[in-house]
Tab-separated table of C-alpha atoms and ligand atoms in Angstrom:
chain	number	residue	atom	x	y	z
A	1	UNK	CA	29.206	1.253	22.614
A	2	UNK	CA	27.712	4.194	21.054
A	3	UNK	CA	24.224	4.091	18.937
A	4	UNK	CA	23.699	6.343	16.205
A	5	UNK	CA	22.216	6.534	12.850
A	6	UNK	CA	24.742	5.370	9.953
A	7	UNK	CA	22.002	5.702	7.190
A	8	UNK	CA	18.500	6.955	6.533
A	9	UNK	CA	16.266	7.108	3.775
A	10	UNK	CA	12.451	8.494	3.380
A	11	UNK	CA	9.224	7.183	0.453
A	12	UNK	CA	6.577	9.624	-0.024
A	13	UNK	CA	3.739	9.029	-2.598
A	14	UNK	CA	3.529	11.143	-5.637
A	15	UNK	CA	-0.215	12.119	-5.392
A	16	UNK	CA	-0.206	15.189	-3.956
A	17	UNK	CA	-3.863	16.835	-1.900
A	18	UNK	CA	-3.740	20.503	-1.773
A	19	UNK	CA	-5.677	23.089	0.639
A	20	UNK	CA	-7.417	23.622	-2.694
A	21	UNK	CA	-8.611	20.145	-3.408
A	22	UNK	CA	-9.635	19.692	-0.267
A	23	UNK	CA	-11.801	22.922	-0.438
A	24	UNK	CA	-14.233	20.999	-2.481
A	25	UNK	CA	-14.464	18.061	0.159
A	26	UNK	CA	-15.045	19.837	3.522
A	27	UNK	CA	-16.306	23.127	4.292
A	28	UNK	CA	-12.749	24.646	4.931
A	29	UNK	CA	-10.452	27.036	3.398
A	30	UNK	CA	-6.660	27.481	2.150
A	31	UNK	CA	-6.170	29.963	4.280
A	32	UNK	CA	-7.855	28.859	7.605
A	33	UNK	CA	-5.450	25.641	7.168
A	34	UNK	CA	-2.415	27.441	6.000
A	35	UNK	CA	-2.704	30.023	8.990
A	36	UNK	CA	-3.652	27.800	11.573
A	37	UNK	CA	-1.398	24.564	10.778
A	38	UNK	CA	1.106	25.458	8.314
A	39	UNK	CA	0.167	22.798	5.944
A	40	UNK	CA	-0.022	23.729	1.677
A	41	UNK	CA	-0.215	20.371	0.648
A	42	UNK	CA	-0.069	16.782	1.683
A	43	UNK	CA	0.911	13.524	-0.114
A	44	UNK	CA	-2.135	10.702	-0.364
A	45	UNK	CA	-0.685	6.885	-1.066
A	46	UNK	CA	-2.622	4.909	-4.104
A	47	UNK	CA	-5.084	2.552	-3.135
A	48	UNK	CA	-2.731	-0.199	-3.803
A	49	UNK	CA	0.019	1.214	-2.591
A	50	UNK	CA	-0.328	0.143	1.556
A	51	UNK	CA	1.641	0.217	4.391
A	52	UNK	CA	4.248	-2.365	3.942
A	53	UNK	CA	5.199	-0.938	0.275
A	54	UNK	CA	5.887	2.652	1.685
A	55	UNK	CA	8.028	1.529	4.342
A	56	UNK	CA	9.668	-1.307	2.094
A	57	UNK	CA	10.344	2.317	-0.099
A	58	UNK	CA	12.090	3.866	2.897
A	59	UNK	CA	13.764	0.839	4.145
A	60	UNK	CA	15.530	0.056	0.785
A	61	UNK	CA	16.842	3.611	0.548
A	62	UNK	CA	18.004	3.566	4.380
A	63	UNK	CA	20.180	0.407	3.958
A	64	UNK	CA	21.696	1.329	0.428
A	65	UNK	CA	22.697	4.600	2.255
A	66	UNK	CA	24.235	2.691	5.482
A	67	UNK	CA	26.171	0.239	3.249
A	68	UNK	CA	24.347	-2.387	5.133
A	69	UNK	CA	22.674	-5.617	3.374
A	70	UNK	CA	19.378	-7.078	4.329
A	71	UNK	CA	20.879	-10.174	5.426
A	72	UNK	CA	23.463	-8.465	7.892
A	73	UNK	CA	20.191	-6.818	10.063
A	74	UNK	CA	19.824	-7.951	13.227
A	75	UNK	CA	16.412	-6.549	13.901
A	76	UNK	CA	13.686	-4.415	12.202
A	77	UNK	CA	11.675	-2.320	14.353
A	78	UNK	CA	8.212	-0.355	12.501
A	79	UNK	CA	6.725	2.348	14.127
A	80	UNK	CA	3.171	2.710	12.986
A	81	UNK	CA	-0.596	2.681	13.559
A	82	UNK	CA	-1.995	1.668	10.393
A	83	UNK	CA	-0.558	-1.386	9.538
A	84	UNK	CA	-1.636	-3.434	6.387
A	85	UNK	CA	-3.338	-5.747	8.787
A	86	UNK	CA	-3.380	-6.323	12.412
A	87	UNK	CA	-1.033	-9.045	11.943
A	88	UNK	CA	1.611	-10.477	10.961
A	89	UNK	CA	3.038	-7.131	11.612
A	90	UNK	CA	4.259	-4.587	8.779
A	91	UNK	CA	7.975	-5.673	9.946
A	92	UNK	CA	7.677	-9.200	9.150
A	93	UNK	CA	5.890	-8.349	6.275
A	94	UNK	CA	9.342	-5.931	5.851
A	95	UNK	CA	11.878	-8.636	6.441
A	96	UNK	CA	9.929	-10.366	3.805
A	97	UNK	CA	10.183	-7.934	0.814
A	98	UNK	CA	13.964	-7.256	2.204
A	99	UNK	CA	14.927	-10.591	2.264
A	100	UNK	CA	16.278	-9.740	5.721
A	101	UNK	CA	16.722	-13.453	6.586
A	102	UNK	CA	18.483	-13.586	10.154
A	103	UNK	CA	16.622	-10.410	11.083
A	104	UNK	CA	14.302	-10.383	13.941
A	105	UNK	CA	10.818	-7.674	13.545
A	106	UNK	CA	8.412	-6.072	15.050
A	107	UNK	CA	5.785	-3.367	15.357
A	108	UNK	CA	5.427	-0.680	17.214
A	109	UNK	CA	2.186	1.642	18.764
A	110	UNK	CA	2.923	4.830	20.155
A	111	UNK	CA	1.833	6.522	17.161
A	112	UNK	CA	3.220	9.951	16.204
A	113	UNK	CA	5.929	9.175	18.612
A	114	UNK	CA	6.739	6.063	17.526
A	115	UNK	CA	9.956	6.823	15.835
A	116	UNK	CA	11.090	8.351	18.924
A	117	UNK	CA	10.340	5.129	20.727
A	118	UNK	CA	12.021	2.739	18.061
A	119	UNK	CA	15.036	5.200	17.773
A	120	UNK	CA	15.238	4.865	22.010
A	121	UNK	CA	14.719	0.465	22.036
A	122	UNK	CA	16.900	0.128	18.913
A	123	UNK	CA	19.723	2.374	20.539
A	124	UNK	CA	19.704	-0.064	24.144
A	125	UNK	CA	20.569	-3.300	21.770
A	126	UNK	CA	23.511	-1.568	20.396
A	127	UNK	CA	24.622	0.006	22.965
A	128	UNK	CA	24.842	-3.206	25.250
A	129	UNK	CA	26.476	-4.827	22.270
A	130	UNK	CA	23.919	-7.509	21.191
A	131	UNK	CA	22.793	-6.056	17.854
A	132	UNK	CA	24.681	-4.707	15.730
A	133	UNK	CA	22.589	-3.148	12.998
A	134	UNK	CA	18.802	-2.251	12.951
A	135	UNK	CA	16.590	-1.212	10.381
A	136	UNK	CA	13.693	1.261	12.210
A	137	UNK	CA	11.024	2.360	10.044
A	138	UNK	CA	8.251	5.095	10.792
A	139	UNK	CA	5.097	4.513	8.369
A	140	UNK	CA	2.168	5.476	8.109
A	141	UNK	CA	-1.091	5.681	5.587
A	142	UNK	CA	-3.173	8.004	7.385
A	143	UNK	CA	-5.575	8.538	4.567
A	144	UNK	CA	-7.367	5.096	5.325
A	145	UNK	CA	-8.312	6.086	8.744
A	146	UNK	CA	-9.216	9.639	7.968
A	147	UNK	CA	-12.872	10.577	7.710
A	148	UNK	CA	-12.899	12.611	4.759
A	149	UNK	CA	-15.880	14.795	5.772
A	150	UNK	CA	-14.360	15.573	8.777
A	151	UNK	CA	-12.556	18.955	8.599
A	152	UNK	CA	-11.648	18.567	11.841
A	153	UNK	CA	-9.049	15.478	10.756
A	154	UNK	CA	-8.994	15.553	7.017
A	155	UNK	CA	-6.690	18.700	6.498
A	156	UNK	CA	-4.389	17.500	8.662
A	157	UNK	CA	-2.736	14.170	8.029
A	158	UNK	CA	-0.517	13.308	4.763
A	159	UNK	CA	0.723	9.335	3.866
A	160	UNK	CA	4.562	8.597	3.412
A	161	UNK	CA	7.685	6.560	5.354
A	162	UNK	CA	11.060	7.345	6.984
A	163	UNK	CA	13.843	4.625	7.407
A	164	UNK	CA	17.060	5.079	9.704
A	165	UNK	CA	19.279	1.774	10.295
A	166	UNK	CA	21.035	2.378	13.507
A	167	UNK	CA	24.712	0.825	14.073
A	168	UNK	CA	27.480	1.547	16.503
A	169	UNK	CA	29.611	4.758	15.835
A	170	UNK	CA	32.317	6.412	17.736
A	171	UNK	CA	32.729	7.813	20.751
A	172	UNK	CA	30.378	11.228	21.131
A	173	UNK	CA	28.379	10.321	18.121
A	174	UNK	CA	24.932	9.075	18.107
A	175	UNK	CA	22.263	9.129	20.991
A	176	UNK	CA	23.561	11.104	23.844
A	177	UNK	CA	20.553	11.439	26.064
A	178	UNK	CA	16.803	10.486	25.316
A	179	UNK	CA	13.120	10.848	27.390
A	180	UNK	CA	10.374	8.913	26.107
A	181	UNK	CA	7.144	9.287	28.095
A	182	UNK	CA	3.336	8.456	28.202
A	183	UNK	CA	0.030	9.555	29.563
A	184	UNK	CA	-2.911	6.858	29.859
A	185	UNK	CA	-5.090	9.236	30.685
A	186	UNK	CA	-5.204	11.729	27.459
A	187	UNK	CA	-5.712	8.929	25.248
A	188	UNK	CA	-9.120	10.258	25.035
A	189	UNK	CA	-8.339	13.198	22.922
A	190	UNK	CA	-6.400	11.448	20.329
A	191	UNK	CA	-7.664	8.012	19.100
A	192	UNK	CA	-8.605	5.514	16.127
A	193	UNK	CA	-12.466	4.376	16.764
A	194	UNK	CA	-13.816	1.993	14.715
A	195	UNK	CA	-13.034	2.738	11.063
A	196	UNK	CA	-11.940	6.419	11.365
A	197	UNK	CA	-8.926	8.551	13.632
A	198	UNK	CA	-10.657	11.370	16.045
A	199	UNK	CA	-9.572	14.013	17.640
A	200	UNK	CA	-9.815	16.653	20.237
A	201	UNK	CA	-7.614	19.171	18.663
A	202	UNK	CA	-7.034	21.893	21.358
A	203	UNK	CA	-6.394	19.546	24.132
A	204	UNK	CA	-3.551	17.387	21.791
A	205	UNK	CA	-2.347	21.206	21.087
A	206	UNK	CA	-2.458	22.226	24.390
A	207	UNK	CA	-0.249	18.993	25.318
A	208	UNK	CA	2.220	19.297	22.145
A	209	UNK	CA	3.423	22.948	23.233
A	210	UNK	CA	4.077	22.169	26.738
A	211	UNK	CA	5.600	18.519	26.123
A	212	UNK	CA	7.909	19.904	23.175
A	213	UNK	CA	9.274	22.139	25.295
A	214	UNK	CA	9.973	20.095	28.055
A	215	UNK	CA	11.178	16.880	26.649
A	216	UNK	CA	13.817	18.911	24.785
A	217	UNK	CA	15.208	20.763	27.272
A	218	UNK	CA	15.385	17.619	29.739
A	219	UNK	CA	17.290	16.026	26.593
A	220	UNK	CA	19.428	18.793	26.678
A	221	UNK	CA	20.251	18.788	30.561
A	222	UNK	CA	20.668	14.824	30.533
A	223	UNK	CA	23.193	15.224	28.102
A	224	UNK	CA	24.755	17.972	29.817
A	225	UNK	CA	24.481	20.717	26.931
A	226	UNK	CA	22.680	23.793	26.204
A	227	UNK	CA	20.425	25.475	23.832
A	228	UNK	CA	23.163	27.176	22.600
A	229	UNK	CA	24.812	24.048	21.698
A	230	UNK	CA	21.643	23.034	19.383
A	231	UNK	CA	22.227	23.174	15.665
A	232	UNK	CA	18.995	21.616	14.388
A	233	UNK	CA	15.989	21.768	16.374
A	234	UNK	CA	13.840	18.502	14.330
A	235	UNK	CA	10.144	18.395	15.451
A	236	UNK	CA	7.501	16.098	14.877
A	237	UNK	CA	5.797	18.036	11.982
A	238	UNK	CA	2.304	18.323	12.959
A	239	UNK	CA	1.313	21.934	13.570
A	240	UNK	CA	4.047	24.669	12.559
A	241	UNK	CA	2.377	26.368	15.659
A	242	UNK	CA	3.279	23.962	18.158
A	243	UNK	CA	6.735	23.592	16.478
A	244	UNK	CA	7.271	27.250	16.529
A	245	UNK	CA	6.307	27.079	20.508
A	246	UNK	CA	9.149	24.431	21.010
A	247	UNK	CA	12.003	26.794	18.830
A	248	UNK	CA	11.253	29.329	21.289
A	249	UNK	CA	11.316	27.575	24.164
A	250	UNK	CA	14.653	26.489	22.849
A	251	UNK	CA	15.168	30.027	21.858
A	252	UNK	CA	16.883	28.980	18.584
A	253	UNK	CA	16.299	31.068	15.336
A	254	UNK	CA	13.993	29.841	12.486
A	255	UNK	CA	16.873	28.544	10.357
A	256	UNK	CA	17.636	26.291	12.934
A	257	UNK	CA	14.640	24.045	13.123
A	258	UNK	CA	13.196	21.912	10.472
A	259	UNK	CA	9.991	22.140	8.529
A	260	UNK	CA	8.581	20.389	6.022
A	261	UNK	CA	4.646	20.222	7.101
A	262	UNK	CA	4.152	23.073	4.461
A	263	UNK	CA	4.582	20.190	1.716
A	264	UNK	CA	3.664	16.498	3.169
A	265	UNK	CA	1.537	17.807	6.481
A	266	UNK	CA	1.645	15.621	9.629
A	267	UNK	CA	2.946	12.105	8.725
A	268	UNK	CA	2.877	10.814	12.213
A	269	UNK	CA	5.565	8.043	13.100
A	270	UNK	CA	7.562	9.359	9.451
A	271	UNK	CA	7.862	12.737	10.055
A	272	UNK	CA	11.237	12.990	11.775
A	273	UNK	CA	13.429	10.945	9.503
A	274	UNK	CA	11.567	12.203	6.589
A	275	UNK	CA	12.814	16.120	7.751
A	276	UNK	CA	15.815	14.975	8.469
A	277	UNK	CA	16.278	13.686	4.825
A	278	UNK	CA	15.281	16.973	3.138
A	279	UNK	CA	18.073	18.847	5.624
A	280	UNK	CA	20.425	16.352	4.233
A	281	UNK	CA	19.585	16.446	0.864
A	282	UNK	CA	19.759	20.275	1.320
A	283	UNK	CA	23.172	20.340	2.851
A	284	UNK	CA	22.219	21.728	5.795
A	285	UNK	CA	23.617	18.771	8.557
A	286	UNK	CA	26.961	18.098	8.980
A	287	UNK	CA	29.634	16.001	10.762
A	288	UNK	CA	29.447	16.901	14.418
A	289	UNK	CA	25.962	18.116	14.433
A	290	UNK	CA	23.959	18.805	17.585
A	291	UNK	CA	20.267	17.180	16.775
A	292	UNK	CA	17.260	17.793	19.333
A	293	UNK	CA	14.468	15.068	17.804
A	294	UNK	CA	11.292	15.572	19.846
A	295	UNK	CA	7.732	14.253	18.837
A	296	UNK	CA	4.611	13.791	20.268
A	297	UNK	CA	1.175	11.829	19.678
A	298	UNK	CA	-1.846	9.730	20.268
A	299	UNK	CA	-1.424	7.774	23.874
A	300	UNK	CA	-0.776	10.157	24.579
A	301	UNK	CA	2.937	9.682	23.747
A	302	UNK	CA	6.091	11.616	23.640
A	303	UNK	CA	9.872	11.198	23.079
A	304	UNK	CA	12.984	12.916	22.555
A	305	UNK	CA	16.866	12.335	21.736
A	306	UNK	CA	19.828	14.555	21.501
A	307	UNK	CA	22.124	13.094	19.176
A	308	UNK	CA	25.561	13.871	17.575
A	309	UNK	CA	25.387	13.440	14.203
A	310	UNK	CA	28.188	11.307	12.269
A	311	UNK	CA	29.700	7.776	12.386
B	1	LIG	O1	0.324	14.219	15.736
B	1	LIG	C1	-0.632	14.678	16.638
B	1	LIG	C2	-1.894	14.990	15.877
B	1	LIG	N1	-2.684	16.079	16.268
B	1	LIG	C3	-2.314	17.373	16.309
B	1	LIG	O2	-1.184	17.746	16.173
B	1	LIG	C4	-3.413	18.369	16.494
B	1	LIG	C5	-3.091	19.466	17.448
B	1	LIG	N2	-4.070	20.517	17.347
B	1	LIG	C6	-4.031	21.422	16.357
B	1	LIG	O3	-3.156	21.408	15.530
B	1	LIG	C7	-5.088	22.509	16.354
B	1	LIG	O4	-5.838	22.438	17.530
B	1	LIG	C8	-6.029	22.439	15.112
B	1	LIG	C9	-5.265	22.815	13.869
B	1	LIG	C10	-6.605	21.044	14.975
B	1	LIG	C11	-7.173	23.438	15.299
B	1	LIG	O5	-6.656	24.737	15.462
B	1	LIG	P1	-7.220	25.654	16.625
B	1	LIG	O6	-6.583	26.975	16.488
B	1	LIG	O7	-7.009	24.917	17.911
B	1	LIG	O8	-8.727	25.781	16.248
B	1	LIG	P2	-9.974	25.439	17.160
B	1	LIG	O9	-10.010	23.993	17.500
B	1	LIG	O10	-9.969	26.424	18.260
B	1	LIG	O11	-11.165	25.709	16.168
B	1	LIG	C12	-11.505	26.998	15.713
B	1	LIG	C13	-12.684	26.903	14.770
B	1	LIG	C14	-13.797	25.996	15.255
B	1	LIG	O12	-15.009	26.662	15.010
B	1	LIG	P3	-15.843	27.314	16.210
B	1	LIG	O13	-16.154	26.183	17.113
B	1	LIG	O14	-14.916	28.327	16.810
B	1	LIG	O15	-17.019	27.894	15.512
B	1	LIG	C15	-13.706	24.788	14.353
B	1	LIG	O16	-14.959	24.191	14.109
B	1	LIG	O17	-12.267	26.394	13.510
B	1	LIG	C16	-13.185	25.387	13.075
B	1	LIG	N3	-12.484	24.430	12.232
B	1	LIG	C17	-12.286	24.629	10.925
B	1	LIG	N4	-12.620	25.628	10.104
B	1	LIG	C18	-12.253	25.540	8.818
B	1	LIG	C19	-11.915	23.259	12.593
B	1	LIG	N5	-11.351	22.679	11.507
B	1	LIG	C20	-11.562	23.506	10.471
B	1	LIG	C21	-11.200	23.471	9.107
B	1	LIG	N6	-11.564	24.503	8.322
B	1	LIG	N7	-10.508	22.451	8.578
């Protein structure tokens, strides 16, 4: 049995924090942020707006676009480090609002690559045959964790939700080949101590660029394909440096890699199915489709999946 996506759906708040606004906060500047990250603007949930709500946004949107009802989900999977509380987890919570009753749900940690992780363990249920459909959410409301006088952090991290539900498809559709991977040992540079995330910037981005690389071009060789065959390149938007690194590597030309950091910045575990969303919306996947998803994070983390787009 094959795993792939069958529908996907994205919630981003409608506050929006500009380079400007956030000139008056921190000593920083538009253009130090635009040049060395990429990011305009970012998107900043309302305080009452938490966790559960954004990905309840995504979810809902996800499933309407599958054709799938709550009540036929098997399992719901959330990728995310900032959960409303520490339990009961933002998928229970999820199956709640859903009214996904037969569903099982849980949470996930391996922050920015989380969605690459819950793409990966949602894929080996169907696959084997014992789910059939499953809801996996990336989520995140960075803004509570960030310390706002921290210019290090603050310009770099936006709020917002992305939503696939995974089903069976046909035969080469869906995942092909996939690497997920960790390192113990760098969790040092990227990490959530008591109330606020910190961050040692230049080591994460010295880890991003070479893992990017890597982790797509293993995809690629599991799978048994080459860049050539790539047709969207979709990176964890964090750093349009570091995703311009991994294009390269892939040598693929700029039309054929996603970006939306520019408008929504680096929404950790959401940022893949939220790009994904805006290519669709934008006409720009089709049937067929060579994807290379690759993202990386706090762990540290990575993960990466070729996958043929279509059902
Ligand atoms: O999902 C994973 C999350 N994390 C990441 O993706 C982060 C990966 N790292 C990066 O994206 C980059 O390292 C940064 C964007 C964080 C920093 O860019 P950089 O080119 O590596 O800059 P840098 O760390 O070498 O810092 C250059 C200077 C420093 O000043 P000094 O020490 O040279 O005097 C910083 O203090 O820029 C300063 N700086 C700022 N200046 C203005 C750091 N943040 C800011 C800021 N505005 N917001």
């Amino acid at each position: 049995m094959n795993a792939g996506i069958i529908g996907i759906g994205r919630y981003l708040p409608e506050k929006i924090l500009t380079n400007f606004d956030l000139e008056l906060m921190v000593e920083t500047s538009d253009e130090w942020i635009r040049t060395r990250t990429g990011i305009e603007e970012r998107r900043i949930a309302a305080d009452d707006v938490n966790t559960s709500d954004m990905a309840y946004g995504a979810a809902k949107k996800a499933l309407e676009n599958a054709n799938v009802s709550p009540e036929d989900l098997d399992l719901i999977l959330v990728a995310t480090v900032t959960p409303d509380q520490p339990f009961p987890s933002v998928s229970c919570m999820l199956q709640e609002k859903l009214g996904a009753l037969k569903s099982a749900a849980m949470d996930l940690s391996a922050a920015c690559a989380g969605f690459m992780y819950g793409m990966v363990t949602a894929g080996q249920f169907i696959q084997n045959g014992t789910y059939k459909n499953i809801l996996i959410v990336g989520v995140e409301k960075l803004s509570k964790i960030t310390d706002w006088n921290d210019r290090n952090t603050a310009v770099l991290f936006g709020d917002g939700a992305g939503a696939v539900v995974m089903g069976p498809v046909s035969e080469g559709k869906g995942i092909l080949s996939f690497e997920l991977g960790a390192d113990g040992s760098g969790g040092k540079h990227l990490y959530q101590k008591d109330q606020y995330l910190s961050m040692n910037g230049r080591e994460v981005f010295k880890f991003a660029v070479r893992q990017m690389g890597e982790s797509s071009l293993n995809v690629l060789e599991k799978a048994g394909l080459k860049k050539e065959d790539v047709d969207l390149l979709v990176p964890h938007q964090a750093n349009i440096r570091i995703m311009e690194a991994s294009r390269e590597r892939l040598e693929l030309p700029p039309e054929k890699m996603t970006k939306t950091v520019h408008k929504y910045g680096n929404t950790s575990a959401a940022s893949i199915p939220i790009a994904i969303v805006e290519e669709l919306e934008a006409g720009r996947i089709k049937d067929g489709d060579l994807l290379v998803m690759v993202g990386f994070g706090g762990g540290l983390t990575w993960g990466a999946i070729a996958l043929r787009w279509g059902r």
